[in-house]
PDB file of C-alpha atoms and ligand atoms in Angstrom:
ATOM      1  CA  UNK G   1     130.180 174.039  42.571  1.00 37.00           C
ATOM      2  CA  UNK G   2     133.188 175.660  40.767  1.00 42.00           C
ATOM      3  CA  UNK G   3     136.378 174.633  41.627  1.00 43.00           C
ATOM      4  CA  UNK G   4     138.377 177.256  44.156  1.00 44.00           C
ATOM      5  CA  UNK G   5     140.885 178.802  42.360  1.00 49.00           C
ATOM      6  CA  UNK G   6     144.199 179.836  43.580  1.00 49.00           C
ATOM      7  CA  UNK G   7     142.969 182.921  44.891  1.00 49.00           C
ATOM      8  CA  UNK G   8     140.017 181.330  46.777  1.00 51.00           C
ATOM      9  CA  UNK G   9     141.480 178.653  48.290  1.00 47.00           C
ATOM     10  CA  UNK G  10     145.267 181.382  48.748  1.00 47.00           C
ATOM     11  CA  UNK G  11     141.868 182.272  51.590  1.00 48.00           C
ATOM     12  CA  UNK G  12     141.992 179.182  53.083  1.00 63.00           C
ATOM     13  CA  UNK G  13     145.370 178.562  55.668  1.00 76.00           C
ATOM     14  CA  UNK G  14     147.181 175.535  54.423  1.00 88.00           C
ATOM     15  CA  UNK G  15     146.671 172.987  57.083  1.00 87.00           C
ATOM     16  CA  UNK G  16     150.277 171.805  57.087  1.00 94.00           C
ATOM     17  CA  UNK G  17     153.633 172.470  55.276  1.00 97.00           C
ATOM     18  CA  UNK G  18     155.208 169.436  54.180  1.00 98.00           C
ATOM     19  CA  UNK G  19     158.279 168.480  51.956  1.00 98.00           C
ATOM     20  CA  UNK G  20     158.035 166.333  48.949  1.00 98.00           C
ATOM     21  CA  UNK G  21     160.479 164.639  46.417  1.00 97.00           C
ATOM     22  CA  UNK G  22     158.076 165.283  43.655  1.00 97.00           C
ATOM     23  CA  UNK G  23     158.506 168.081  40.978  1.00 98.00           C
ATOM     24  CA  UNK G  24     155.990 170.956  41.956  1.00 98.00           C
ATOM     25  CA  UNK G  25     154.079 172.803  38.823  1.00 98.00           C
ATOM     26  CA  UNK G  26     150.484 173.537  38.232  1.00 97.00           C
ATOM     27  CA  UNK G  27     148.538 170.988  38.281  1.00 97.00           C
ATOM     28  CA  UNK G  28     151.046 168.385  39.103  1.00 97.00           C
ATOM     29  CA  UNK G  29     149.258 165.853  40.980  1.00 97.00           C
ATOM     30  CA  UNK G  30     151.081 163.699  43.346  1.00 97.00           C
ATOM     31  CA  UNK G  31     150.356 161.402  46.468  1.00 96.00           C
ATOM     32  CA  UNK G  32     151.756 161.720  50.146  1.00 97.00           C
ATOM     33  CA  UNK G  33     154.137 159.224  51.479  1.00 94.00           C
ATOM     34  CA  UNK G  34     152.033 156.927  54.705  1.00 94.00           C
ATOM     35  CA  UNK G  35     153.682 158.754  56.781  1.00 94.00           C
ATOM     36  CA  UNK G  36     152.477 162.201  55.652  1.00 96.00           C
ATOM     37  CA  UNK G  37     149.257 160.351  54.574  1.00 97.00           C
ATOM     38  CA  UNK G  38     148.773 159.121  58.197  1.00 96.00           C
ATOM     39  CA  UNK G  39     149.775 162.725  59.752  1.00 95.00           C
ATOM     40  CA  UNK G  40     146.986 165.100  57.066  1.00 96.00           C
ATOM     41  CA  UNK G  41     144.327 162.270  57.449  1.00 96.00           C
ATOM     42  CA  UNK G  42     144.516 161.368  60.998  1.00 95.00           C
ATOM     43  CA  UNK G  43     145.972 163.799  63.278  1.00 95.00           C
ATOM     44  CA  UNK G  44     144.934 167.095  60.866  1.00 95.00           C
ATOM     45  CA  UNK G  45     142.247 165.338  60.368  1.00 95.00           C
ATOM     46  CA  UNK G  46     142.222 167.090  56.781  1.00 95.00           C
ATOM     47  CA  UNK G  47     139.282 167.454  54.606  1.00 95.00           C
ATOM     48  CA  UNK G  48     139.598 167.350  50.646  1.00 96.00           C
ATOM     49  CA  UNK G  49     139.352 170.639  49.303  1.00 96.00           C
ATOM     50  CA  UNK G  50     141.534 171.979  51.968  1.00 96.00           C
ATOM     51  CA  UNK G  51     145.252 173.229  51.230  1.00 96.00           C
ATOM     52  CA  UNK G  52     148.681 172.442  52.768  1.00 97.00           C
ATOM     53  CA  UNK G  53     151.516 173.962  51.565  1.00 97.00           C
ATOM     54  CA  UNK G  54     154.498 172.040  49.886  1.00 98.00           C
ATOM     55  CA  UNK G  55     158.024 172.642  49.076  1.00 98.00           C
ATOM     56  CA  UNK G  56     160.962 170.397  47.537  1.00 98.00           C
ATOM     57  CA  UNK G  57     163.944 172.422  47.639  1.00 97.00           C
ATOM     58  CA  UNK G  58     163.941 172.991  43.489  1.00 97.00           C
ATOM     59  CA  UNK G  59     160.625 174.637  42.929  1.00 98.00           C
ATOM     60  CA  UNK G  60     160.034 177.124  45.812  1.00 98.00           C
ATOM     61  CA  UNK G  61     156.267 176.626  47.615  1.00 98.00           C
ATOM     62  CA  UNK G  62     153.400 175.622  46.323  1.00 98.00           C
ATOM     63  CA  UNK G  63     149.678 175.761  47.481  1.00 98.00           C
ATOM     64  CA  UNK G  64     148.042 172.102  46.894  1.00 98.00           C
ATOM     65  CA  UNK G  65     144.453 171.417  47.212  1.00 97.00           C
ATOM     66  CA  UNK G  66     143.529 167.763  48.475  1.00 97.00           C
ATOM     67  CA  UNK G  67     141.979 165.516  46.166  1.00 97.00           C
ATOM     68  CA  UNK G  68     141.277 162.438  47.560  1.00 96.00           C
ATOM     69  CA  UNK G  69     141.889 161.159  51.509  1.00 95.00           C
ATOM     70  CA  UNK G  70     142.562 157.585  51.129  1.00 90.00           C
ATOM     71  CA  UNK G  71     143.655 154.694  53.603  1.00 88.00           C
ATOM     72  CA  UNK G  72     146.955 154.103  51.329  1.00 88.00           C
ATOM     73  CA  UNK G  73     147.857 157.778  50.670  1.00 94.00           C
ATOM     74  CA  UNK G  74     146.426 161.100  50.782  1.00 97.00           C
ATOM     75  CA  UNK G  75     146.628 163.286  47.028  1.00 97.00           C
ATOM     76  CA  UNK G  76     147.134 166.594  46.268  1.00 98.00           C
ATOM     77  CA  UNK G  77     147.003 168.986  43.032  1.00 98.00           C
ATOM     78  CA  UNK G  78     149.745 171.878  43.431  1.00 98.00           C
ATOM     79  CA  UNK G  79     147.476 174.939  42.591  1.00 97.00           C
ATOM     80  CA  UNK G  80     149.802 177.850  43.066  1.00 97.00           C
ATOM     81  CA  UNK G  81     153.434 178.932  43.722  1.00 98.00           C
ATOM     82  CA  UNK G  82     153.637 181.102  46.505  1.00 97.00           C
ATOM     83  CA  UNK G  83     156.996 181.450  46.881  1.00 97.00           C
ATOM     84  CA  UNK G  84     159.783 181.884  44.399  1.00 98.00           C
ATOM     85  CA  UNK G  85     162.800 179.266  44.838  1.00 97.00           C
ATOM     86  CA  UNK G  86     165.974 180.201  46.551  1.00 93.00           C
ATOM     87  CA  UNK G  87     169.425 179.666  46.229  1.00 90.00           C
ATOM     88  CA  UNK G  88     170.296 178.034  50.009  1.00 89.00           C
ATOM     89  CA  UNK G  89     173.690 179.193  51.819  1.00 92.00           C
ATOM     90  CA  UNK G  90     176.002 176.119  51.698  1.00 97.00           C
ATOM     91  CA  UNK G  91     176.612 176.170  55.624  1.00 98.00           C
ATOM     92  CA  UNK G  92     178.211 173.139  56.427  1.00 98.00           C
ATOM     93  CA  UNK G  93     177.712 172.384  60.436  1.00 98.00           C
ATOM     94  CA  UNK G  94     179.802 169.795  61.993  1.00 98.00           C
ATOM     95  CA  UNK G  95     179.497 168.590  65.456  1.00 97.00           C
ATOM     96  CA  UNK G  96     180.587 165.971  67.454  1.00 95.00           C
ATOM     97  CA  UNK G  97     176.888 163.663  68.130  1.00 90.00           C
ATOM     98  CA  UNK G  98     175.685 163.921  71.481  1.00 86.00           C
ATOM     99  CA  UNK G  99     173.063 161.873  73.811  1.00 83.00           C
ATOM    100  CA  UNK G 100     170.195 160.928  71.700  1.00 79.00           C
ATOM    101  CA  UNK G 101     167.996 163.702  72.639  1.00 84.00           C
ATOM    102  CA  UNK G 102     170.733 166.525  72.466  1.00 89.00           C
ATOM    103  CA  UNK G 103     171.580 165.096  69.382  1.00 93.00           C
ATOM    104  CA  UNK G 104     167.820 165.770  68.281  1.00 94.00           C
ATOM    105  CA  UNK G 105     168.140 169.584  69.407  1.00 95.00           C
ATOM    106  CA  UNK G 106     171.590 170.206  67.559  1.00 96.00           C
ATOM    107  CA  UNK G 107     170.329 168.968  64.391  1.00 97.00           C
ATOM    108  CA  UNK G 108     166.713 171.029  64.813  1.00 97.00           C
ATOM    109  CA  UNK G 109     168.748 173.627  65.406  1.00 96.00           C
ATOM    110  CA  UNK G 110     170.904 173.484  62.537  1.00 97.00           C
ATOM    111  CA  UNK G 111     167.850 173.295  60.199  1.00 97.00           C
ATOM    112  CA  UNK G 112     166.431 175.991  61.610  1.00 96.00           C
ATOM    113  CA  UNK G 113     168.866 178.206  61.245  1.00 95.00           C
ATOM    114  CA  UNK G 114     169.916 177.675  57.753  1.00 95.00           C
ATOM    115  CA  UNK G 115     172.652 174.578  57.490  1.00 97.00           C
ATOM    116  CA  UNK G 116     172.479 173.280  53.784  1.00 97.00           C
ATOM    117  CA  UNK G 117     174.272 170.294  55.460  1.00 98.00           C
ATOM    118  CA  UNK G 118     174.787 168.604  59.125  1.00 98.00           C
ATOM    119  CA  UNK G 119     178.567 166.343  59.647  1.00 96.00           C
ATOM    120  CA  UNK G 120     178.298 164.493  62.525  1.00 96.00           C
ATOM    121  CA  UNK G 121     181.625 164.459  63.364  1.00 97.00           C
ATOM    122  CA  UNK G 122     183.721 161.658  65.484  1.00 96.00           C
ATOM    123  CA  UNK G 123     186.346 162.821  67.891  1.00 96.00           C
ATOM    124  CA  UNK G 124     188.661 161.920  70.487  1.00 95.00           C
ATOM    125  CA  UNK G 125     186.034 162.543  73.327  1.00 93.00           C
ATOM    126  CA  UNK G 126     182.851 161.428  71.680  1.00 92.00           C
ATOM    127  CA  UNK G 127     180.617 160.121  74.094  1.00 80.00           C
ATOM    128  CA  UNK G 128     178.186 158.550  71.083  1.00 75.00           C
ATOM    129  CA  UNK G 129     179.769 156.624  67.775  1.00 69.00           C
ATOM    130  CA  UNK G 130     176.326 155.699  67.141  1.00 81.00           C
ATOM    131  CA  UNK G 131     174.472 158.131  65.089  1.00 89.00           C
ATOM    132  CA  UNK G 132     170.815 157.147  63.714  1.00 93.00           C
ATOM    133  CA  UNK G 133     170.826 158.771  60.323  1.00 95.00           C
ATOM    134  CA  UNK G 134     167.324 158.120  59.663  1.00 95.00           C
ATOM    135  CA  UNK G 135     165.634 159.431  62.225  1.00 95.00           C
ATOM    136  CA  UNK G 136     168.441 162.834  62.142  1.00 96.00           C
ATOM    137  CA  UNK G 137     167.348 163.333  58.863  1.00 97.00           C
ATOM    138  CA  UNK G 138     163.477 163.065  60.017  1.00 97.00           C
ATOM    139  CA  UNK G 139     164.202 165.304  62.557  1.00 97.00           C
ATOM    140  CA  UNK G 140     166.217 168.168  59.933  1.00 98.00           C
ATOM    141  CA  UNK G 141     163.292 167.453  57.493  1.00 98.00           C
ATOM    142  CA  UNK G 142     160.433 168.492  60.341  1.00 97.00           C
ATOM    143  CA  UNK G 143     162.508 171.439  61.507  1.00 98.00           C
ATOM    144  CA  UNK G 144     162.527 172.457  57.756  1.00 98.00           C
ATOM    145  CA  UNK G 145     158.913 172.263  57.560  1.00 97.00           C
ATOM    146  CA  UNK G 146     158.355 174.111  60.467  1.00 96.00           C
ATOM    147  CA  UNK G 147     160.103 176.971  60.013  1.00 96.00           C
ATOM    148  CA  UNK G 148     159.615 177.462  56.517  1.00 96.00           C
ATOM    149  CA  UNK G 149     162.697 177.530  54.972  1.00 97.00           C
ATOM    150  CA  UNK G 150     162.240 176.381  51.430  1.00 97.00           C
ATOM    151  CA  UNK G 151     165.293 173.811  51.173  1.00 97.00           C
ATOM    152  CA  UNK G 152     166.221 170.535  53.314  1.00 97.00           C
ATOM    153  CA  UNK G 153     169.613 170.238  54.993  1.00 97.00           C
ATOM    154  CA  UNK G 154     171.533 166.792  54.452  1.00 97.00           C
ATOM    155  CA  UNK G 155     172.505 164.895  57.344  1.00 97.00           C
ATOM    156  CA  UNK G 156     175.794 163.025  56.098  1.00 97.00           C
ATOM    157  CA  UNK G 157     177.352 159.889  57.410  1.00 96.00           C
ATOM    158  CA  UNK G 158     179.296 160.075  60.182  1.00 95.00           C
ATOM    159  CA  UNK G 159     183.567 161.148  59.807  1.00 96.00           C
ATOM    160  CA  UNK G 160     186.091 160.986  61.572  1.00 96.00           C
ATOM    161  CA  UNK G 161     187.556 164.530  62.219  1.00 97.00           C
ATOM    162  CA  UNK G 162     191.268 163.478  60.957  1.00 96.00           C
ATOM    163  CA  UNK G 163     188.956 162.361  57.612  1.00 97.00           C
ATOM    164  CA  UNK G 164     186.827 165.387  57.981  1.00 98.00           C
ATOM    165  CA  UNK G 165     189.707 167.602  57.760  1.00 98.00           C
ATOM    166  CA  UNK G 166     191.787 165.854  54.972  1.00 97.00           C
ATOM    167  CA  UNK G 167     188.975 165.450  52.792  1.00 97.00           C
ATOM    168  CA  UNK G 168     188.001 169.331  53.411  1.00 98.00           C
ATOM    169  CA  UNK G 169     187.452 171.324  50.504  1.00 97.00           C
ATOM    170  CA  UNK G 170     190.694 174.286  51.131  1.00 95.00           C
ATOM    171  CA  UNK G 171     188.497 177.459  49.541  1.00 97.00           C
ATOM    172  CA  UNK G 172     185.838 176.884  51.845  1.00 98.00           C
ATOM    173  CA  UNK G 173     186.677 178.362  55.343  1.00 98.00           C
ATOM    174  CA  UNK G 174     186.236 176.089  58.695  1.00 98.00           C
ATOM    175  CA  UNK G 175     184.959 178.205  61.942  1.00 98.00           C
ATOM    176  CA  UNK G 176     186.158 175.678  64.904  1.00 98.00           C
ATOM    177  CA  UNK G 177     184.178 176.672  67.773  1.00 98.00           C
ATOM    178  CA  UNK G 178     187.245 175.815  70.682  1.00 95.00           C
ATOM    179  CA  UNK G 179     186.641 176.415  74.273  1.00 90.00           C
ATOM    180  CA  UNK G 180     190.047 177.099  75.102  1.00 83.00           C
ATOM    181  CA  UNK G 181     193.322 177.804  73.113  1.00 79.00           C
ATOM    182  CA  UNK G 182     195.162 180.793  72.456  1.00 73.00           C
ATOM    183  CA  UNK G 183     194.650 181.424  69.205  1.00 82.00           C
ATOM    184  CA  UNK G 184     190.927 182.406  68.742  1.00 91.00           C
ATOM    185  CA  UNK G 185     189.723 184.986  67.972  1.00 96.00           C
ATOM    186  CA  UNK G 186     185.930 186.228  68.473  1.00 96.00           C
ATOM    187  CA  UNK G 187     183.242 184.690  66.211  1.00 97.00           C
ATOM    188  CA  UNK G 188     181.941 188.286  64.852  1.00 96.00           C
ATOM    189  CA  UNK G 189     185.667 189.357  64.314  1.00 97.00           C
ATOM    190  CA  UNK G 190     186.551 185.885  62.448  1.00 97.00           C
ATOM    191  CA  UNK G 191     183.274 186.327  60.165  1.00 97.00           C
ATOM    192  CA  UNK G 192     184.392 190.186  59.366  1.00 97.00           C
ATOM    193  CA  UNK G 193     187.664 188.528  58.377  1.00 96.00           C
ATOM    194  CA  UNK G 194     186.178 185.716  56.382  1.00 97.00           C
ATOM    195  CA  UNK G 195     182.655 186.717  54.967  1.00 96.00           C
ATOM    196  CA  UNK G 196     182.930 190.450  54.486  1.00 95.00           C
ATOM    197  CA  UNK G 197     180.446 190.892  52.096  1.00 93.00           C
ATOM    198  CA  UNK G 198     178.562 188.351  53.061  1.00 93.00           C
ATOM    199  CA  UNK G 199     178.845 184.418  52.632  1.00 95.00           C
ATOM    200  CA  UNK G 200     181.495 183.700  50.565  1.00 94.00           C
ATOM    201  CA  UNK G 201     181.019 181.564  47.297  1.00 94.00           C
ATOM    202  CA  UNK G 202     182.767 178.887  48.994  1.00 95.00           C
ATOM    203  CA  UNK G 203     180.313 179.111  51.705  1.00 97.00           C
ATOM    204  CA  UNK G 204     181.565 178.304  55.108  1.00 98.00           C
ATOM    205  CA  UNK G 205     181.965 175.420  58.052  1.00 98.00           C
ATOM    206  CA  UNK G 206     181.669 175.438  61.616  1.00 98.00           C
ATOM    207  CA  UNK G 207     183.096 172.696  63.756  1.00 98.00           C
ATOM    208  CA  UNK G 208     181.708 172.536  67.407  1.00 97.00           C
ATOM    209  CA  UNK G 209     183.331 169.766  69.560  1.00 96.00           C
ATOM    210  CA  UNK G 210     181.663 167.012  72.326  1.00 95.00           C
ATOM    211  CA  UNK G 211     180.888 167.674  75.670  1.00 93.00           C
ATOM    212  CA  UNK G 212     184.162 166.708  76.664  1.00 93.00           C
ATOM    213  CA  UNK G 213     185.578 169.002  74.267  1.00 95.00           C
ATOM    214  CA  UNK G 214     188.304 168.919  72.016  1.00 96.00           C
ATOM    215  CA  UNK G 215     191.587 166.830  72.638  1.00 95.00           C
ATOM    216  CA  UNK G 216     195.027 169.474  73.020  1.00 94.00           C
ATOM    217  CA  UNK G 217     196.031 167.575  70.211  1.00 95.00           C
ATOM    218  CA  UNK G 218     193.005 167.752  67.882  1.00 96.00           C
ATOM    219  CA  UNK G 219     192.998 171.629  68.844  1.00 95.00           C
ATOM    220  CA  UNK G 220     196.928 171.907  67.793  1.00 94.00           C
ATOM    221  CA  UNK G 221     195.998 170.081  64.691  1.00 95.00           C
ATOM    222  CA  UNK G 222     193.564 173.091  63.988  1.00 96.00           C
ATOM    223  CA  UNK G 223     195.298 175.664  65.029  1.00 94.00           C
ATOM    224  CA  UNK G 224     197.822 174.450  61.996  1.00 94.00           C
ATOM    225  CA  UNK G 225     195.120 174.440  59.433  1.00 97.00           C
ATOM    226  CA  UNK G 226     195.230 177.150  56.853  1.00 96.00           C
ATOM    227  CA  UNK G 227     191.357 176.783  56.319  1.00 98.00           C
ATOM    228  CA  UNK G 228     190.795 176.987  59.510  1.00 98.00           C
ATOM    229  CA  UNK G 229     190.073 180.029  62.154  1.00 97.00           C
ATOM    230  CA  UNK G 230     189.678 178.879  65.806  1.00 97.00           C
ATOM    231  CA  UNK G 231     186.506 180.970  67.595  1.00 97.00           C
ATOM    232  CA  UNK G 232     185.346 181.649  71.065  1.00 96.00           C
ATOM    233  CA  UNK G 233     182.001 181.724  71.843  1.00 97.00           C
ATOM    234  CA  UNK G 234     182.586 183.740  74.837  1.00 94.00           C
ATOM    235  CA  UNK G 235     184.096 183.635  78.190  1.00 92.00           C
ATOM    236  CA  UNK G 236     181.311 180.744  79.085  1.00 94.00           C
ATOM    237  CA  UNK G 237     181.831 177.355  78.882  1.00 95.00           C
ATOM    238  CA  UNK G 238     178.564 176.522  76.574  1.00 96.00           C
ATOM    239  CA  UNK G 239     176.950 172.808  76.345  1.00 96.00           C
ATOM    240  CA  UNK G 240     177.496 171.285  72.777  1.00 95.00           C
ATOM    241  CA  UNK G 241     174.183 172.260  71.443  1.00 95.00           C
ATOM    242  CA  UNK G 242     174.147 175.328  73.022  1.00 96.00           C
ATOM    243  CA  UNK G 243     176.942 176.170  71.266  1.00 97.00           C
ATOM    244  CA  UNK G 244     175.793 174.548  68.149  1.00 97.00           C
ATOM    245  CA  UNK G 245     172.634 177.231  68.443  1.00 97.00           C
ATOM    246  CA  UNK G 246     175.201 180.136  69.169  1.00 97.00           C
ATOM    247  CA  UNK G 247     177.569 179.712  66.549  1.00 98.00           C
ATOM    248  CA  UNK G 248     174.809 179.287  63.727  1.00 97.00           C
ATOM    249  CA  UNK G 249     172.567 181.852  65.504  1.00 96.00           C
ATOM    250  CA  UNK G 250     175.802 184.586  65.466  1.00 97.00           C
ATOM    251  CA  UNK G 251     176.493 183.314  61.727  1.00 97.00           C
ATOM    252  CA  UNK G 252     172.838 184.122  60.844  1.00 95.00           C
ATOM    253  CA  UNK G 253     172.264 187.544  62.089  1.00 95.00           C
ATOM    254  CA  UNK G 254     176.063 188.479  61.111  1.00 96.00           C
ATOM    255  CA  UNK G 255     174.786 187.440  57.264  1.00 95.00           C
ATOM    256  CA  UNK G 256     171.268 188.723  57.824  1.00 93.00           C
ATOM    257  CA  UNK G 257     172.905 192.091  58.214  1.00 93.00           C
ATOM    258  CA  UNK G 258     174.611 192.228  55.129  1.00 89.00           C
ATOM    259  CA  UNK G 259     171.810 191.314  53.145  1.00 82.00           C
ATOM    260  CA  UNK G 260     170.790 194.156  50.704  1.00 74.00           C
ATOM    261  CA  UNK G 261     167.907 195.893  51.677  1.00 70.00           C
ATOM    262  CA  UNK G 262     164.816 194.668  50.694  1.00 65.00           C
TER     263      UNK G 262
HETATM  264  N1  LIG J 301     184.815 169.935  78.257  1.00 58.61           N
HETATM  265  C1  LIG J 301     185.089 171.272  77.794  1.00 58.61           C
HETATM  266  C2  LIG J 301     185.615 172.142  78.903  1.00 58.61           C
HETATM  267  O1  LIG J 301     185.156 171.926  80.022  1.00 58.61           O
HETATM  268  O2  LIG J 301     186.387 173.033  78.585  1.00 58.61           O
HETATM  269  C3  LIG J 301     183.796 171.902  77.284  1.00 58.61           C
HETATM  270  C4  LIG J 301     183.364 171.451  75.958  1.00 58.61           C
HETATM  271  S1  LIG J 301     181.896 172.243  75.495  1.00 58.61           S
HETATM  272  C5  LIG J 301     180.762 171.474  76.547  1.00 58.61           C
HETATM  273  C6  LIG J 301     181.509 171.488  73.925  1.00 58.61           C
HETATM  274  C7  LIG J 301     181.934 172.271  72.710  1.00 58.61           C
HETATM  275  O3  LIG J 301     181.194 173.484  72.628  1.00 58.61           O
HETATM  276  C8  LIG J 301     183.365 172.697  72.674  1.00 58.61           C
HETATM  277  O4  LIG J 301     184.220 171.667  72.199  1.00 58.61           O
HETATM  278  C9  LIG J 301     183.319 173.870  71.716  1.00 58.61           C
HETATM  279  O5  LIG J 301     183.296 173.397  70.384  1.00 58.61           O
HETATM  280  C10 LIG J 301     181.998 174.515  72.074  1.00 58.61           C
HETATM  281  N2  LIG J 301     182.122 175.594  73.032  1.00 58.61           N
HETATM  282  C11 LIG J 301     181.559 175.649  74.255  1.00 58.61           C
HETATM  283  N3  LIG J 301     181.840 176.824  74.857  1.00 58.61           N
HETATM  284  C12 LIG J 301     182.597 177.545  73.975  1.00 58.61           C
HETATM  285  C13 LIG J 301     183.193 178.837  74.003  1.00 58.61           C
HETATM  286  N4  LIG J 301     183.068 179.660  75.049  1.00 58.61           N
HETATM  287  N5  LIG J 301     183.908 179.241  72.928  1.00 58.61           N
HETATM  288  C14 LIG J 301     184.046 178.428  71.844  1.00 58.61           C
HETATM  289  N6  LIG J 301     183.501 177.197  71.753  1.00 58.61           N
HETATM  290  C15 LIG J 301     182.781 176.755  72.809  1.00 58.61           C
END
């Protein structure tokens, strides 16, 4: 029986798309972690010979053929690039955490729509100090998978805004999502201001507060910020995530215009 080659088995839908740490090049051959192991052998139910597809944020995607299903760990032999590598915006997202499963949403929603890296971010009126970094970055790393974006955001350590802000980096401009205030300006506007030709090489930040929102004094302390432009979502008063999914979403299709065309 020959062996399929890229082409034949390119036939064949990958059964799964799953991040790895390893290098990707042909013929590298590398094993799944148990967890992936587990999730190809026994809820796929994968077969050798079959493909998934595998990216690790360095070497764009790969096709990989299974090699052997094991009860330790399933391996694979990366048969084909598929897609070229590409550079990923630096969009930093910062948000104050939530419940647990708003939290989850936030953070999916962040990944999928292009953050190269998620701040939870402590503030007067957080309802949750407690942030699970483990299972965050599970969550950013299955949202990744899923909608096929070919790098995986980081989920940082929890800061303190006051720490957030000192430590920010001045060229890179902060969008602070506040419900109320009289200094902001429309997100579209602010973005024409900031990113006219697209994302700046600084890339960009946007802050969006807990449900209780921001404290007068944490909004005076951004409204003094050079690096920072305050933003209105609207004339509604949006949920955290919701807003988390707006601001990102607005940032997305504002950039997606001002892509070259294809
Ligand atoms: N407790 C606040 C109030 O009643 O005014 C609402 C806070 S809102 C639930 C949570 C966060 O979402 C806000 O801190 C802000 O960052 C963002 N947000 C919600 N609606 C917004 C809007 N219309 N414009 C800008 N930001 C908004």
């Amino acid at each position: 029986m020959t062996k399929p080659s890229a082409s034949d088995s390119q036939a064949a839908k990958p059964r799964a798309r799953l991040y790895v740490e390893a290098d990707l090049s042909a013929d590298a051959q590398l094993a799944l972690d148990k967890d992936q192991s587990h999730y190809l052998r026994s809820v796929l139910r994968a077969q050798e010979g079959q493909t998934v597809g595998l990216f690790n944020g360095r070497d764009g995607q790969w096709l990989a053929e299974i090699q052997t299903i094991g009860k330790q760990a399933v391996t694979l032999r990366a048969v084909a690039q598929t897609r070229a590598q590409e550079a990923a915006a630096s969009i930093w997202l910062c948000f104050a955490p939530l419940k647990k499963d708003t939290t989850n949403f936030a953070v999916e929603k962040a990944s999928e729509a292009g953050a190269s890296r998620i701040w939870p971010v402590l503030t007067r009126f957080t309802n949750s100090e407690r942030v699970k970094l483990e299972r965050l970055q599970a969550v950013a790393k299955e949202a990744a998978e899923q909608c096929e974006r070919l790098s995986l955001p980081h989920v940082e350590a929890p800061r303190r805004l006051d720490q957030l802000l000192a430590d920010w980096p001045q060229d890179r401009p902060l969008i602070a999502c506040a419900e109320s205030g009289s200094q902001r300006v429309a997100l579209l506007s602010a973005l024409a201001e900031l990113a006219p030709e697209g994302l700046p090489s600084s890339g960009l930040g946007l802050l969006v507060g807990p449900e209780g929102g921001f404290h007068a004094d944490e909004l005076a302390l951004l409204q003094r910020l050079p690096f920072v432009t305050c933003v209105s979502l609207g004339q509604r008063i949006l949920r955290a995530e919701t807003a988390v999914a707006v601001a990102l979403g607005g940032l997305q299709l504002y950039l997606e215009a001002r892509q070259p065309p294809q």
